[in-house]
mmCIF file of C-alpha atoms in Angstrom:
data_model
loop_
_atom_site.group_PDB
_atom_site.id
_atom_site.type_symbol
_atom_site.label_atom_id
_atom_site.label_comp_id
_atom_site.label_asym_id
_atom_site.label_seq_id
_atom_site.Cartn_x
_atom_site.Cartn_y
_atom_site.Cartn_z
ATOM 1 C CA MET A 12 82.668 108.920 127.493
ATOM 2 C CA LYS A 13 84.699 108.724 124.572
ATOM 3 C CA ARG A 14 86.511 106.768 125.803
ATOM 4 C CA LEU A 15 84.186 104.370 127.332
ATOM 5 C CA LYS A 16 83.298 103.519 123.333
ATOM 6 C CA ASP A 17 86.298 103.483 122.489
ATOM 7 C CA ALA A 18 87.879 100.928 124.996
ATOM 8 C CA VAL A 19 84.528 98.988 123.809
ATOM 9 C CA VAL A 20 85.674 98.887 120.229
ATOM 10 C CA ALA A 21 88.832 98.720 120.580
ATOM 11 C CA GLY A 22 87.538 95.554 122.271
ATOM 12 C CA VAL A 23 85.648 94.379 119.618
ATOM 13 C CA ARG A 24 88.742 95.268 117.364
ATOM 14 C CA GLY A 25 90.539 92.408 119.917
ATOM 15 C CA LEU A 26 88.656 89.843 119.379
ATOM 16 C CA TYR A 27 88.501 89.752 115.650
ATOM 17 C CA LEU A 28 91.732 90.252 115.887
ATOM 18 C CA THR A 29 92.315 86.710 117.722
ATOM 19 C CA ILE A 30 90.756 84.763 115.543
ATOM 20 C CA PHE A 31 91.509 86.299 112.207
ATOM 21 C CA ALA A 32 95.570 85.336 113.525
ATOM 22 C CA LEU A 33 94.322 82.091 115.161
ATOM 23 C CA ALA A 34 92.830 80.582 111.973
ATOM 24 C CA GLY A 35 94.313 82.695 108.855
ATOM 25 C CA SER A 36 97.987 82.087 110.555
ATOM 26 C CA ILE A 37 97.462 78.147 111.309
ATOM 27 C CA VAL A 38 96.159 77.379 107.639
ATOM 28 C CA LEU A 39 98.264 80.003 105.897
ATOM 29 C CA PHE A 40 102.007 78.868 107.076
ATOM 30 C CA VAL A 41 100.665 74.860 107.460
ATOM 31 C CA LEU A 42 99.278 75.058 103.887
ATOM 32 C CA SER A 43 102.642 77.369 102.567
ATOM 33 C CA VAL A 44 105.282 74.651 104.726
ATOM 34 C CA LEU A 45 103.376 71.715 102.528
ATOM 35 C CA SER A 46 103.293 73.748 99.573
ATOM 36 C CA ILE A 47 107.127 74.355 99.645
ATOM 37 C CA ALA A 48 107.911 70.775 101.243
ATOM 38 C CA PHE A 49 106.412 69.621 98.483
ATOM 39 C CA ILE A 50 107.942 71.448 95.562
ATOM 40 C CA LEU A 51 110.742 68.397 96.220
ATOM 41 C CA LEU A 52 108.134 66.454 94.240
ATOM 42 C CA GLY A 53 106.608 68.714 91.517
ATOM 43 C CA ILE A 54 103.503 69.141 92.812
ATOM 44 C CA GLY A 55 104.788 72.420 95.023
ATOM 45 C CA VAL A 56 105.320 74.478 91.688
ATOM 46 C CA PHE A 57 102.330 74.569 90.954
ATOM 47 C CA THR A 58 100.647 75.404 94.826
ATOM 48 C CA THR A 59 102.928 77.258 96.083
ATOM 49 C CA PRO A 60 102.850 80.680 94.000
ATOM 50 C CA ALA A 61 98.828 80.565 95.177
ATOM 51 C CA VAL A 62 99.560 79.820 98.626
ATOM 52 C CA LEU A 63 102.033 82.665 99.370
ATOM 53 C CA THR A 64 99.583 84.461 96.649
ATOM 54 C CA LEU A 65 97.057 84.172 99.207
ATOM 55 C CA LEU A 66 99.865 84.585 102.105
ATOM 56 C CA ARG A 67 100.503 88.236 100.689
ATOM 57 C CA ALA A 68 97.117 89.208 100.062
ATOM 58 C CA TYR A 69 96.656 88.421 104.205
ATOM 59 C CA ALA A 70 99.777 90.656 104.839
ATOM 60 C CA ASN A 71 98.899 92.842 103.618
ATOM 61 C CA THR A 72 94.709 93.411 104.920
ATOM 62 C CA TYR A 73 97.250 93.194 108.541
ATOM 63 C CA ARG A 74 98.642 96.195 106.416
ATOM 64 C CA SER A 75 94.568 97.737 105.875
ATOM 65 C CA LEU A 76 93.513 96.500 109.446
ATOM 66 C CA ALA A 77 96.767 98.472 110.675
ATOM 67 C CA GLY A 78 96.461 102.031 109.467
ATOM 68 C CA SER A 79 92.230 102.268 109.188
ATOM 69 C CA TRP A 80 91.959 100.469 113.330
ATOM 70 C CA SER A 81 95.471 101.875 114.819
ATOM 71 C CA ASP A 82 97.581 104.689 112.622
ATOM 72 C CA VAL A 83 100.348 102.075 112.117
ATOM 73 C CA PRO A 84 101.359 102.167 108.802
ATOM 74 C CA ILE A 85 103.335 98.841 108.029
ATOM 75 C CA PRO A 86 105.013 99.533 104.465
ATOM 76 C CA HIS A 87 106.071 96.715 101.960
ATOM 77 C CA ALA A 88 108.820 96.081 99.630
ATOM 78 C CA TYR A 89 107.228 92.655 97.998
ATOM 79 C CA ARG A 90 109.802 92.406 94.024
ATOM 80 C CA PRO A 91 107.595 92.908 91.265
ATOM 81 C CA PHE A 92 107.535 90.562 88.966
ATOM 82 C CA PRO A 93 109.176 90.847 85.748
ATOM 83 C CA PRO A 94 106.052 92.782 82.479
ATOM 84 C CA ASP A 95 107.904 89.781 80.879
ATOM 85 C CA LEU A 96 106.938 86.694 82.597
ATOM 86 C CA ARG A 97 105.979 83.985 80.412
ATOM 87 C CA SER A 98 102.728 82.138 81.266
ATOM 88 C CA GLY A 99 102.242 78.229 81.137
ATOM 89 C CA VAL A 100 104.074 76.054 83.189
ATOM 90 C CA THR A 101 107.570 78.065 81.867
ATOM 91 C CA GLY A 102 106.202 81.094 83.576
ATOM 92 C CA GLN A 103 104.811 78.775 87.085
ATOM 93 C CA VAL A 104 108.402 77.390 88.348
ATOM 94 C CA GLU A 105 110.014 81.215 87.227
ATOM 95 C CA ARG A 106 107.122 82.789 89.362
ATOM 96 C CA CYS A 107 107.933 80.358 92.344
ATOM 97 C CA SER A 108 111.227 80.851 91.547
ATOM 98 C CA LEU A 109 110.941 84.249 92.620
ATOM 99 C CA MET A 110 108.194 84.481 95.009
ATOM 100 C CA LEU A 111 110.952 82.543 96.845
ATOM 101 C CA LYS A 112 114.163 84.647 96.630
ATOM 102 C CA ASP A 113 111.412 87.223 97.762
ATOM 103 C CA PRO A 114 113.012 87.712 101.542
ATOM 104 C CA ALA A 115 109.552 90.073 102.150
ATOM 105 C CA THR A 116 108.468 86.264 101.309
ATOM 106 C CA TRP A 117 110.103 84.551 103.953
ATOM 107 C CA ARG A 118 108.923 87.621 106.946
ATOM 108 C CA ASP A 119 106.586 86.795 106.230
ATOM 109 C CA LEU A 120 106.272 83.258 107.014
ATOM 110 C CA GLN A 121 108.314 84.282 110.573
ATOM 111 C CA TRP A 122 105.437 86.678 111.103
ATOM 112 C CA LEU A 123 102.835 83.710 111.101
ATOM 113 C CA LEU A 124 104.421 82.138 113.981
ATOM 114 C CA VAL A 125 104.387 85.069 115.559
ATOM 115 C CA ASN A 126 100.807 86.094 114.619
ATOM 116 C CA MET A 127 99.992 82.241 116.459
ATOM 117 C CA THR A 128 101.708 82.278 119.458
ATOM 118 C CA VAL A 129 101.742 85.942 121.239
ATOM 119 C CA ALA A 130 100.148 88.366 118.771
ATOM 120 C CA PRO A 131 96.830 86.379 119.155
ATOM 121 C CA VAL A 132 98.307 86.758 123.048
ATOM 122 C CA VAL A 133 97.622 90.484 123.547
ATOM 123 C CA ALA A 134 95.027 90.872 121.272
ATOM 124 C CA VAL A 135 92.869 88.817 123.451
ATOM 125 C CA LEU A 136 93.387 91.235 126.577
ATOM 126 C CA ALA A 137 91.228 93.936 125.221
ATOM 127 C CA PRO A 138 87.601 92.112 125.207
ATOM 128 C CA SER A 139 89.243 89.856 128.195
ATOM 129 C CA LEU A 140 89.640 93.353 130.274
ATOM 130 C CA ILE A 141 85.301 93.999 129.043
ATOM 131 C CA LEU A 142 84.179 90.237 129.110
ATOM 132 C CA TYR A 143 86.136 89.399 133.242
ATOM 133 C CA MET A 144 84.042 92.320 134.874
ATOM 134 C CA LEU A 145 80.470 90.551 133.387
ATOM 135 C CA TYR A 146 81.654 87.609 134.340
ATOM 136 C CA GLY A 147 82.583 89.449 137.303
ATOM 137 C CA TRP A 148 78.995 90.224 138.258
ATOM 138 C CA VAL A 149 77.487 87.187 136.752
ATOM 139 C CA LEU A 150 79.191 85.279 139.200
ATOM 140 C CA ALA A 151 78.116 88.450 142.566
ATOM 141 C CA ALA A 152 74.297 87.938 141.398
ATOM 142 C CA GLY A 153 74.436 84.509 142.368
ATOM 143 C CA VAL A 154 76.030 81.958 139.862
ATOM 144 C CA TRP A 155 79.026 81.397 142.129
ATOM 145 C CA GLU A 156 75.923 79.145 144.614
ATOM 146 C CA PRO A 157 75.418 76.454 141.907
ATOM 147 C CA ILE A 158 79.205 76.360 140.548
ATOM 148 C CA TYR A 159 80.471 76.061 144.248
ATOM 149 C CA ASP A 160 77.943 73.236 144.630
ATOM 150 C CA ALA A 161 79.016 71.371 141.466
ATOM 151 C CA GLY A 162 83.418 71.029 141.987
ATOM 152 C CA GLY A 163 84.221 73.271 145.263
ATOM 153 C CA GLY A 164 83.430 76.358 143.410
ATOM 154 C CA GLU A 165 85.208 79.203 141.069
ATOM 155 C CA TRP A 166 88.159 80.705 140.455
ATOM 156 C CA PHE A 167 88.313 84.542 139.149
ATOM 157 C CA ALA A 168 91.762 85.714 138.326
ATOM 158 C CA PHE A 169 92.995 85.088 141.377
ATOM 159 C CA ILE A 170 90.068 85.144 143.907
ATOM 160 C CA HIS A 171 88.737 82.257 144.509
ATOM 161 C CA VAL A 172 85.260 82.919 144.745
ATOM 162 C CA THR A 173 83.334 80.088 146.808
ATOM 163 C CA SER A 174 81.801 82.657 149.006
ATOM 164 C CA GLN A 175 79.019 85.511 148.559
ATOM 165 C CA ASP A 176 82.116 87.804 149.721
ATOM 166 C CA THR A 177 84.167 86.392 147.410
ATOM 167 C CA ALA A 178 82.208 86.728 145.212
ATOM 168 C CA ASP A 179 81.282 90.934 145.685
ATOM 169 C CA GLN A 180 85.637 90.703 145.408
ATOM 170 C CA ALA A 181 85.535 88.985 141.945
ATOM 171 C CA ALA A 182 83.108 91.824 141.225
ATOM 172 C CA LEU A 183 84.584 94.537 142.288
ATOM 173 C CA LEU A 184 88.387 93.448 140.861
ATOM 174 C CA GLY A 185 86.121 93.461 137.692
ATOM 175 C CA THR A 186 85.703 96.369 137.362
ATOM 176 C CA GLY A 187 88.483 97.321 137.987
ATOM 177 C CA PHE A 188 89.494 94.714 135.054
ATOM 178 C CA PHE A 189 86.866 97.263 132.791
ATOM 179 C CA ILE A 190 88.321 100.683 134.209
ATOM 180 C CA LEU A 191 91.428 99.487 133.527
ATOM 181 C CA ALA A 192 90.470 98.353 129.737
ATOM 182 C CA LEU A 193 88.952 102.279 129.749
ATOM 183 C CA PHE A 194 92.979 103.755 129.364
ATOM 184 C CA VAL A 195 95.236 100.641 127.788
ATOM 185 C CA ASN A 196 92.198 99.170 125.495
ATOM 186 C CA PRO A 197 93.511 101.011 121.916
ATOM 187 C CA ALA A 198 97.225 101.001 123.186
ATOM 188 C CA LEU A 199 96.302 96.715 123.276
ATOM 189 C CA VAL A 200 94.875 96.996 119.793
ATOM 190 C CA ARG A 201 98.152 99.011 118.483
ATOM 191 C CA GLY A 202 100.831 97.198 120.310
ATOM 192 C CA HIS A 203 99.393 93.826 118.170
ATOM 193 C CA PHE A 204 99.594 95.760 114.915
ATOM 194 C CA LEU A 205 102.794 97.311 116.273
ATOM 195 C CA LEU A 206 104.426 93.954 116.754
ATOM 196 C CA ALA A 207 103.366 92.773 113.411
ATOM 197 C CA ARG A 208 104.980 95.377 112.290
ATOM 198 C CA ALA A 209 107.948 94.712 113.359
ATOM 199 C CA CYS A 210 108.127 91.477 111.878
ATOM 200 C CA ILE A 211 107.287 91.920 107.421
ATOM 201 C CA SER A 212 107.614 95.699 107.747
ATOM 202 C CA PRO A 213 110.903 95.693 105.116
ATOM 203 C CA THR A 214 113.738 95.826 106.832
ATOM 204 C CA ALA A 215 115.998 98.892 105.994
ATOM 205 C CA ARG A 216 118.585 96.631 104.032
ATOM 206 C CA MET A 217 115.487 96.241 101.827
ATOM 207 C CA ARG A 218 114.310 98.909 101.283
ATOM 208 C CA GLU A 219 117.737 100.129 100.388
ATOM 209 C CA ARG A 220 117.070 97.465 97.736
ATOM 210 C CA ALA A 221 114.243 99.002 96.734
ATOM 211 C CA LEU A 222 114.937 102.165 96.933
ATOM 212 C CA ALA A 223 118.094 101.071 94.281
ATOM 213 C CA ARG A 224 115.882 99.087 91.857
ATOM 214 C CA ARG A 225 112.837 102.511 92.513
ATOM 215 C CA VAL A 226 115.802 104.865 91.267
ATOM 216 C CA ASP A 227 116.949 101.483 88.780
ATOM 217 C CA ARG A 228 113.477 101.705 86.928
ATOM 218 C CA LEU A 229 113.277 105.796 87.042
ATOM 219 C CA THR A 230 116.387 106.169 84.924
ATOM 220 C CA GLU A 231 115.757 103.680 82.383
ATOM 221 C CA THR A 232 112.285 105.305 82.268
ATOM 222 C CA ARG A 233 113.203 108.926 81.981
ATOM 223 C CA HIS A 234 116.097 107.463 79.076
ATOM 224 C CA ASP A 235 112.547 106.595 77.288
ATOM 225 C CA ALA A 236 111.150 109.826 78.361
ATOM 226 C CA VAL A 237 113.952 111.866 76.301
ATOM 227 C CA ASP A 238 114.141 109.275 73.558
ATOM 228 C CA ASN A 239 110.211 109.362 72.850
ATOM 229 C CA SER A 240 110.314 112.971 73.174
ATOM 230 C CA ALA A 241 112.930 113.145 70.649
ATOM 231 C CA ALA A 242 110.771 110.873 67.853
ATOM 232 C CA GLU A 243 107.661 113.030 69.264
ATOM 233 C CA LEU A 244 109.789 116.730 68.033
ATOM 234 C CA ARG A 245 110.445 114.854 64.518
ATOM 235 C CA ARG A 246 107.254 113.395 64.133
ATOM 236 C CA ILE A 247 106.328 117.429 64.823
ATOM 237 C CA GLU A 248 108.912 118.503 61.809
ATOM 238 C CA ARG A 249 108.167 115.958 59.053
ATOM 239 C CA ASP A 250 104.552 116.035 59.536
ATOM 240 C CA LEU A 251 104.807 120.076 59.359
ATOM 241 C CA HIS A 252 107.282 119.860 56.931
ATOM 242 C CA ASP A 253 105.328 117.050 54.578
ATOM 243 C CA GLY A 254 101.852 118.764 55.500
ATOM 244 C CA ALA A 255 100.629 122.553 56.612
ATOM 245 C CA GLN A 256 104.166 123.773 56.003
ATOM 246 C CA ALA A 257 103.716 122.641 52.243
ATOM 247 C CA ARG A 258 100.112 123.627 50.939
ATOM 248 C CA LEU A 259 100.818 127.197 52.461
ATOM 249 C CA VAL A 260 103.891 127.656 50.262
ATOM 250 C CA ALA A 261 102.125 126.644 47.277
ATOM 251 C CA MET A 262 99.177 129.330 48.500
ATOM 252 C CA GLY A 263 101.933 131.549 48.714
ATOM 253 C CA MET A 264 102.909 131.158 45.066
ATOM 254 C CA ASP A 265 98.967 130.574 44.043
ATOM 255 C CA LEU A 266 99.219 133.706 45.239
ATOM 256 C CA GLY A 267 101.953 135.335 43.474
ATOM 257 C CA THR A 268 100.734 134.177 40.119
ATOM 258 C CA ILE A 269 96.913 135.492 41.304
ATOM 259 C CA GLU A 270 98.963 139.620 41.684
ATOM 260 C CA ALA A 271 100.774 139.112 38.664
ATOM 261 C CA MET A 272 97.524 137.684 36.574
ATOM 262 C CA ILE A 273 94.194 139.554 37.953
ATOM 263 C CA GLU A 274 93.799 142.733 35.814
ATOM 264 C CA THR A 275 95.044 140.532 32.495
ATOM 265 C CA ASN A 276 92.912 137.148 33.532
ATOM 266 C CA PRO A 277 90.894 137.472 36.151
ATOM 267 C CA ALA A 278 89.035 134.113 35.532
ATOM 268 C CA LYS A 279 92.711 132.455 36.256
ATOM 269 C CA ALA A 280 92.937 134.447 38.586
ATOM 270 C CA LYS A 281 89.651 133.671 40.408
ATOM 271 C CA GLU A 282 90.080 130.060 39.657
ATOM 272 C CA LEU A 283 93.653 130.938 41.876
ATOM 273 C CA ILE A 284 91.923 132.162 44.589
ATOM 274 C CA ALA A 285 89.285 129.188 45.375
ATOM 275 C CA LYS A 286 93.031 126.867 44.775
ATOM 276 C CA ALA A 287 94.319 128.761 48.103
ATOM 277 C CA ARG A 288 91.519 129.098 50.140
ATOM 278 C CA GLN A 289 91.114 125.246 50.087
ATOM 279 C CA ASN A 290 94.525 125.016 50.919
ATOM 280 C CA SER A 291 94.785 127.082 53.205
ATOM 281 C CA GLY A 292 91.845 125.632 55.117
ATOM 282 C CA GLU A 293 93.389 122.201 53.929
ATOM 283 C CA ALA A 294 96.597 123.634 56.210
ATOM 284 C CA LEU A 295 94.073 124.984 58.953
ATOM 285 C CA THR A 296 92.565 121.228 59.731
ATOM 286 C CA GLU A 297 96.239 119.546 59.578
ATOM 287 C CA LEU A 298 97.429 122.107 61.893
ATOM 288 C CA ARG A 299 94.678 121.264 64.827
ATOM 289 C CA ASP A 300 95.665 117.453 63.699
ATOM 290 C CA LEU A 301 98.804 117.829 64.487
ATOM 291 C CA VAL A 302 98.281 120.113 67.528
ATOM 292 C CA ARG A 303 95.490 117.291 68.849
ATOM 293 C CA GLY A 304 98.239 115.144 68.350
ATOM 294 C CA ILE A 305 100.511 117.184 70.669
ATOM 295 C CA HIS A 306 97.917 118.395 73.133
ATOM 296 C CA PRO A 307 94.558 118.160 72.557
ATOM 297 C CA PRO A 308 92.292 121.342 73.862
ATOM 298 C CA VAL A 309 89.803 119.860 75.349
ATOM 299 C CA LEU A 310 92.609 117.794 77.680
ATOM 300 C CA ALA A 311 93.464 121.317 78.665
ATOM 301 C CA GLU A 312 90.180 122.920 78.852
ATOM 302 C CA ARG A 313 88.340 120.539 80.584
ATOM 303 C CA GLY A 314 90.224 117.824 81.959
ATOM 304 C CA LEU A 315 91.221 114.324 80.990
ATOM 305 C CA GLY A 316 87.582 112.788 81.942
ATOM 306 C CA ASP A 317 86.166 114.600 79.403
ATOM 307 C CA ALA A 318 88.771 114.656 77.034
ATOM 308 C CA VAL A 319 88.521 110.278 77.060
ATOM 309 C CA LYS A 320 84.824 111.100 76.558
ATOM 310 C CA ALA A 321 85.296 113.165 73.751
ATOM 311 C CA LEU A 322 87.906 111.176 72.118
ATOM 312 C CA ALA A 323 85.687 107.582 72.976
ATOM 313 C CA LEU A 324 83.102 109.739 70.514
ATOM 314 C CA ARG A 325 84.890 109.663 67.349
ATOM 315 C CA LEU A 326 86.028 105.611 67.729
ATOM 316 C CA PRO A 327 84.145 103.295 65.539
ATOM 317 C CA LEU A 328 83.378 100.532 68.388
ATOM 318 C CA PRO A 329 80.828 101.499 70.893
ATOM 319 C CA THR A 330 82.364 102.739 73.813
ATOM 320 C CA GLU A 331 81.544 103.143 77.247
ATOM 321 C CA VAL A 332 83.107 105.911 79.290
ATOM 322 C CA ASP A 333 83.115 105.974 83.539
ATOM 323 C CA VAL A 334 84.532 108.727 85.603
ATOM 324 C CA GLU A 335 85.380 110.074 89.013
ATOM 325 C CA LEU A 336 87.877 112.093 89.323
ATOM 326 C CA PRO A 337 87.237 115.004 91.876
ATOM 327 C CA GLY A 338 89.525 117.199 91.100
ATOM 328 C CA ARG A 339 92.133 118.040 88.273
ATOM 329 C CA ALA A 340 96.037 116.165 88.401
ATOM 330 C CA GLU A 341 98.943 117.587 86.566
ATOM 331 C CA ALA A 342 99.141 118.168 83.085
ATOM 332 C CA PRO A 343 101.791 115.928 82.582
ATOM 333 C CA VAL A 344 100.489 113.045 84.141
ATOM 334 C CA GLU A 345 97.013 114.089 82.500
ATOM 335 C CA SER A 346 98.780 113.977 78.962
ATOM 336 C CA ALA A 347 100.165 110.561 79.827
ATOM 337 C CA ALA A 348 97.051 109.406 80.987
ATOM 338 C CA TYR A 349 94.630 110.882 77.751
ATOM 339 C CA PHE A 350 97.006 109.149 75.501
ATOM 340 C CA ALA A 351 97.915 105.880 77.559
ATOM 341 C CA VAL A 352 94.021 105.586 76.935
ATOM 342 C CA SER A 353 94.520 106.926 73.761
ATOM 343 C CA GLU A 354 96.577 103.341 72.671
ATOM 344 C CA SER A 355 94.958 100.858 74.591
ATOM 345 C CA LEU A 356 92.200 101.432 73.046
ATOM 346 C CA THR A 357 93.395 102.064 69.702
ATOM 347 C CA ASN A 358 94.924 98.906 70.247
ATOM 348 C CA ALA A 359 91.139 97.434 70.925
ATOM 349 C CA ILE A 360 89.947 98.623 68.015
ATOM 350 C CA LYS A 361 92.925 97.202 65.950
ATOM 351 C CA HIS A 362 94.021 93.581 67.361
ATOM 352 C CA SER A 363 91.483 92.839 69.684
ATOM 353 C CA GLY A 364 88.367 91.832 67.755
ATOM 354 C CA ALA A 365 86.040 93.456 70.302
ATOM 355 C CA ASP A 366 82.367 94.572 69.760
ATOM 356 C CA ARG A 367 82.123 97.381 72.729
ATOM 357 C CA VAL A 368 85.467 98.843 74.917
ATOM 358 C CA TRP A 369 84.718 99.676 78.734
ATOM 359 C CA VAL A 370 86.664 102.784 80.072
ATOM 360 C CA ASP A 371 86.962 103.399 83.974
ATOM 361 C CA MET A 372 88.680 106.900 85.205
ATOM 362 C CA HIS A 373 88.954 107.456 89.305
ATOM 363 C CA HIS A 374 91.421 108.407 92.037
ATOM 364 C CA ALA A 375 92.090 106.309 95.539
ATOM 365 C CA ASP A 376 94.503 106.383 97.521
ATOM 366 C CA GLY A 377 96.828 108.935 95.996
ATOM 367 C CA MET A 378 96.747 107.091 93.030
ATOM 368 C CA LEU A 379 95.064 107.409 89.356
ATOM 369 C CA ARG A 380 93.840 104.330 88.438
ATOM 370 C CA ILE A 381 92.310 103.099 84.628
ATOM 371 C CA ALA A 382 91.370 100.522 84.236
ATOM 372 C CA VAL A 383 90.229 99.655 79.740
ATOM 373 C CA THR A 384 88.320 96.767 79.245
ATOM 374 C CA ASP A 385 86.833 95.359 76.065
ATOM 375 C CA ASN A 386 85.242 91.479 75.396
ATOM 376 C CA GLY A 387 86.804 91.048 72.306
ATOM 377 C CA LYS A 388 89.890 87.769 72.108
ATOM 378 C CA GLY A 389 91.921 88.085 74.252
ATOM 379 C CA GLY A 390 95.829 86.788 73.803
ATOM 380 C CA ALA A 391 97.384 90.561 74.975
ATOM 381 C CA VAL A 392 100.495 90.191 76.409
ATOM 382 C CA ALA A 393 102.628 93.166 78.145
ATOM 383 C CA GLY A 394 106.512 93.472 76.855
ATOM 384 C CA ALA A 395 109.144 93.371 74.157
ATOM 385 C CA GLY A 396 107.824 94.495 71.161
ATOM 386 C CA SER A 397 103.925 94.358 72.141
ATOM 387 C CA GLY A 398 101.631 96.947 71.229
ATOM 388 C CA LEU A 399 101.719 98.436 75.856
ATOM 389 C CA SER A 400 104.920 98.594 75.819
ATOM 390 C CA GLY A 401 104.875 102.052 74.653
ATOM 391 C CA ILE A 402 102.201 102.466 76.875
ATOM 392 C CA GLU A 403 103.976 100.996 79.876
ATOM 393 C CA ARG A 404 107.294 103.131 78.923
ATOM 394 C CA ARG A 405 105.451 106.392 79.124
ATOM 395 C CA LEU A 406 103.936 105.365 82.918
ATOM 396 C CA GLY A 407 107.199 104.444 83.904
ATOM 397 C CA THR A 408 108.393 107.519 83.712
ATOM 398 C CA PHE A 409 106.266 109.338 86.241
ATOM 399 C CA ASP A 410 106.762 105.789 88.253
ATOM 400 C CA GLY A 411 103.210 104.376 87.128
ATOM 401 C CA VAL A 412 103.059 100.946 86.386
ATOM 402 C CA LEU A 413 100.688 98.828 83.312
ATOM 403 C CA ALA A 414 99.010 95.357 84.476
ATOM 404 C CA VAL A 415 97.232 92.907 81.549
ATOM 405 C CA SER A 416 94.537 90.637 82.012
ATOM 406 C CA SER A 417 94.232 88.865 78.780
ATOM 407 C CA PRO A 418 93.571 85.286 78.718
ATOM 408 C CA ALA A 419 92.819 83.533 75.617
ATOM 409 C CA GLY A 420 88.521 84.154 74.845
ATOM 410 C CA GLY A 421 88.854 87.185 76.094
ATOM 411 C CA PRO A 422 88.645 89.693 77.637
ATOM 412 C CA THR A 423 91.484 91.785 77.893
ATOM 413 C CA MET A 424 91.921 93.632 80.854
ATOM 414 C CA VAL A 425 94.262 97.343 80.584
ATOM 415 C CA THR A 426 95.299 98.897 83.690
ATOM 416 C CA MET A 427 97.151 101.807 84.733
ATOM 417 C CA GLU A 428 97.990 103.288 87.949
ATOM 418 C CA ILE A 429 99.770 107.337 87.676
ATOM 419 C CA PRO A 430 100.599 108.428 91.699
ATOM 420 C CA CYS A 431 99.230 111.831 92.227
ATOM 421 C CA VAL A 432 96.963 114.048 93.277
ATOM 422 C CA LEU A 433 93.696 116.265 92.464
ATOM 423 C CA SER A 434 93.538 119.555 92.822
#
């Protein structure tokens, strides 16, 4: 029964893939060729990035289907856009140039040729083996006669159906096709995806280049992490020296004076005791604030979701926090995510002019995804010199990425992704 179910499901998937491959590949190939050709006229500079983005989405859909339907992983190696990619006409020209220089783009275009010719033939065999059996039985049920009277017979595979005997042979052959489908249909769908993987998977050279870029990025972010750690230590030392340490020294001096005056001037000693108590309370408050700035206690005790909710309660703007985290990430990842959210919220409060903020946190496909959205005026840009560059460096230490969508007039959405596992 399981084999029958798998064969029928594979047949339905094969029919879907046949239509999806033919329609999608033909349309995208024609649009891509025309758009690239129109670059000479200037129009293609604006249409090509949109068409190639659609092509990448189409290829990524194939990657997703290959993994979920046939357990065929198809990696991609699209080159990331630089974080300081400009907007407007200049940015569009640069985006078009970067996409056309990416070898993965040309592999996708070559794959479209295969996906509109050879690949549908492999996929259509899965439903054909099942439907052929039904057609053979229909012929054997007597439909062969009007067909024969109208045109001299019907070819069923290699059998020329001109009589009831040949119609029965067609039904028998169709049953054989169906039995064959029970064994080969899942393999045919898998073969369709394997053909796609052979075409659009990155080559060894592309993988080496992608790995080299990742190593360079990790090296750069490691230096940033070291610099940030050193700056953080200097800040802690400065805060301790100028704040809590100074109050503790003053409190020690007051206690020494109290010890000398407690018998000769009890009233003054009592006044100094009250001052020392005040200094101790202020020193304790500063130490708590300092500890909260290093690693909030609620983050260690309750996890990232509750820590961000507690942070939202202290903000001057109404902030909605939606958390779907079935477990906890490692402490360094939680700390980086917490302070990245904190900095994003601070930027929204200071610069966006918003009156409401939303924070969405969830984990899927091995990624911690966080979106901070405000209904402000927009215009935020990630890059050197902006407040978002520090967040990008913080996430980069963990191979995370930052994306900003902030059109003029808003809203602004800052999306963060950090690869991690939850325990």
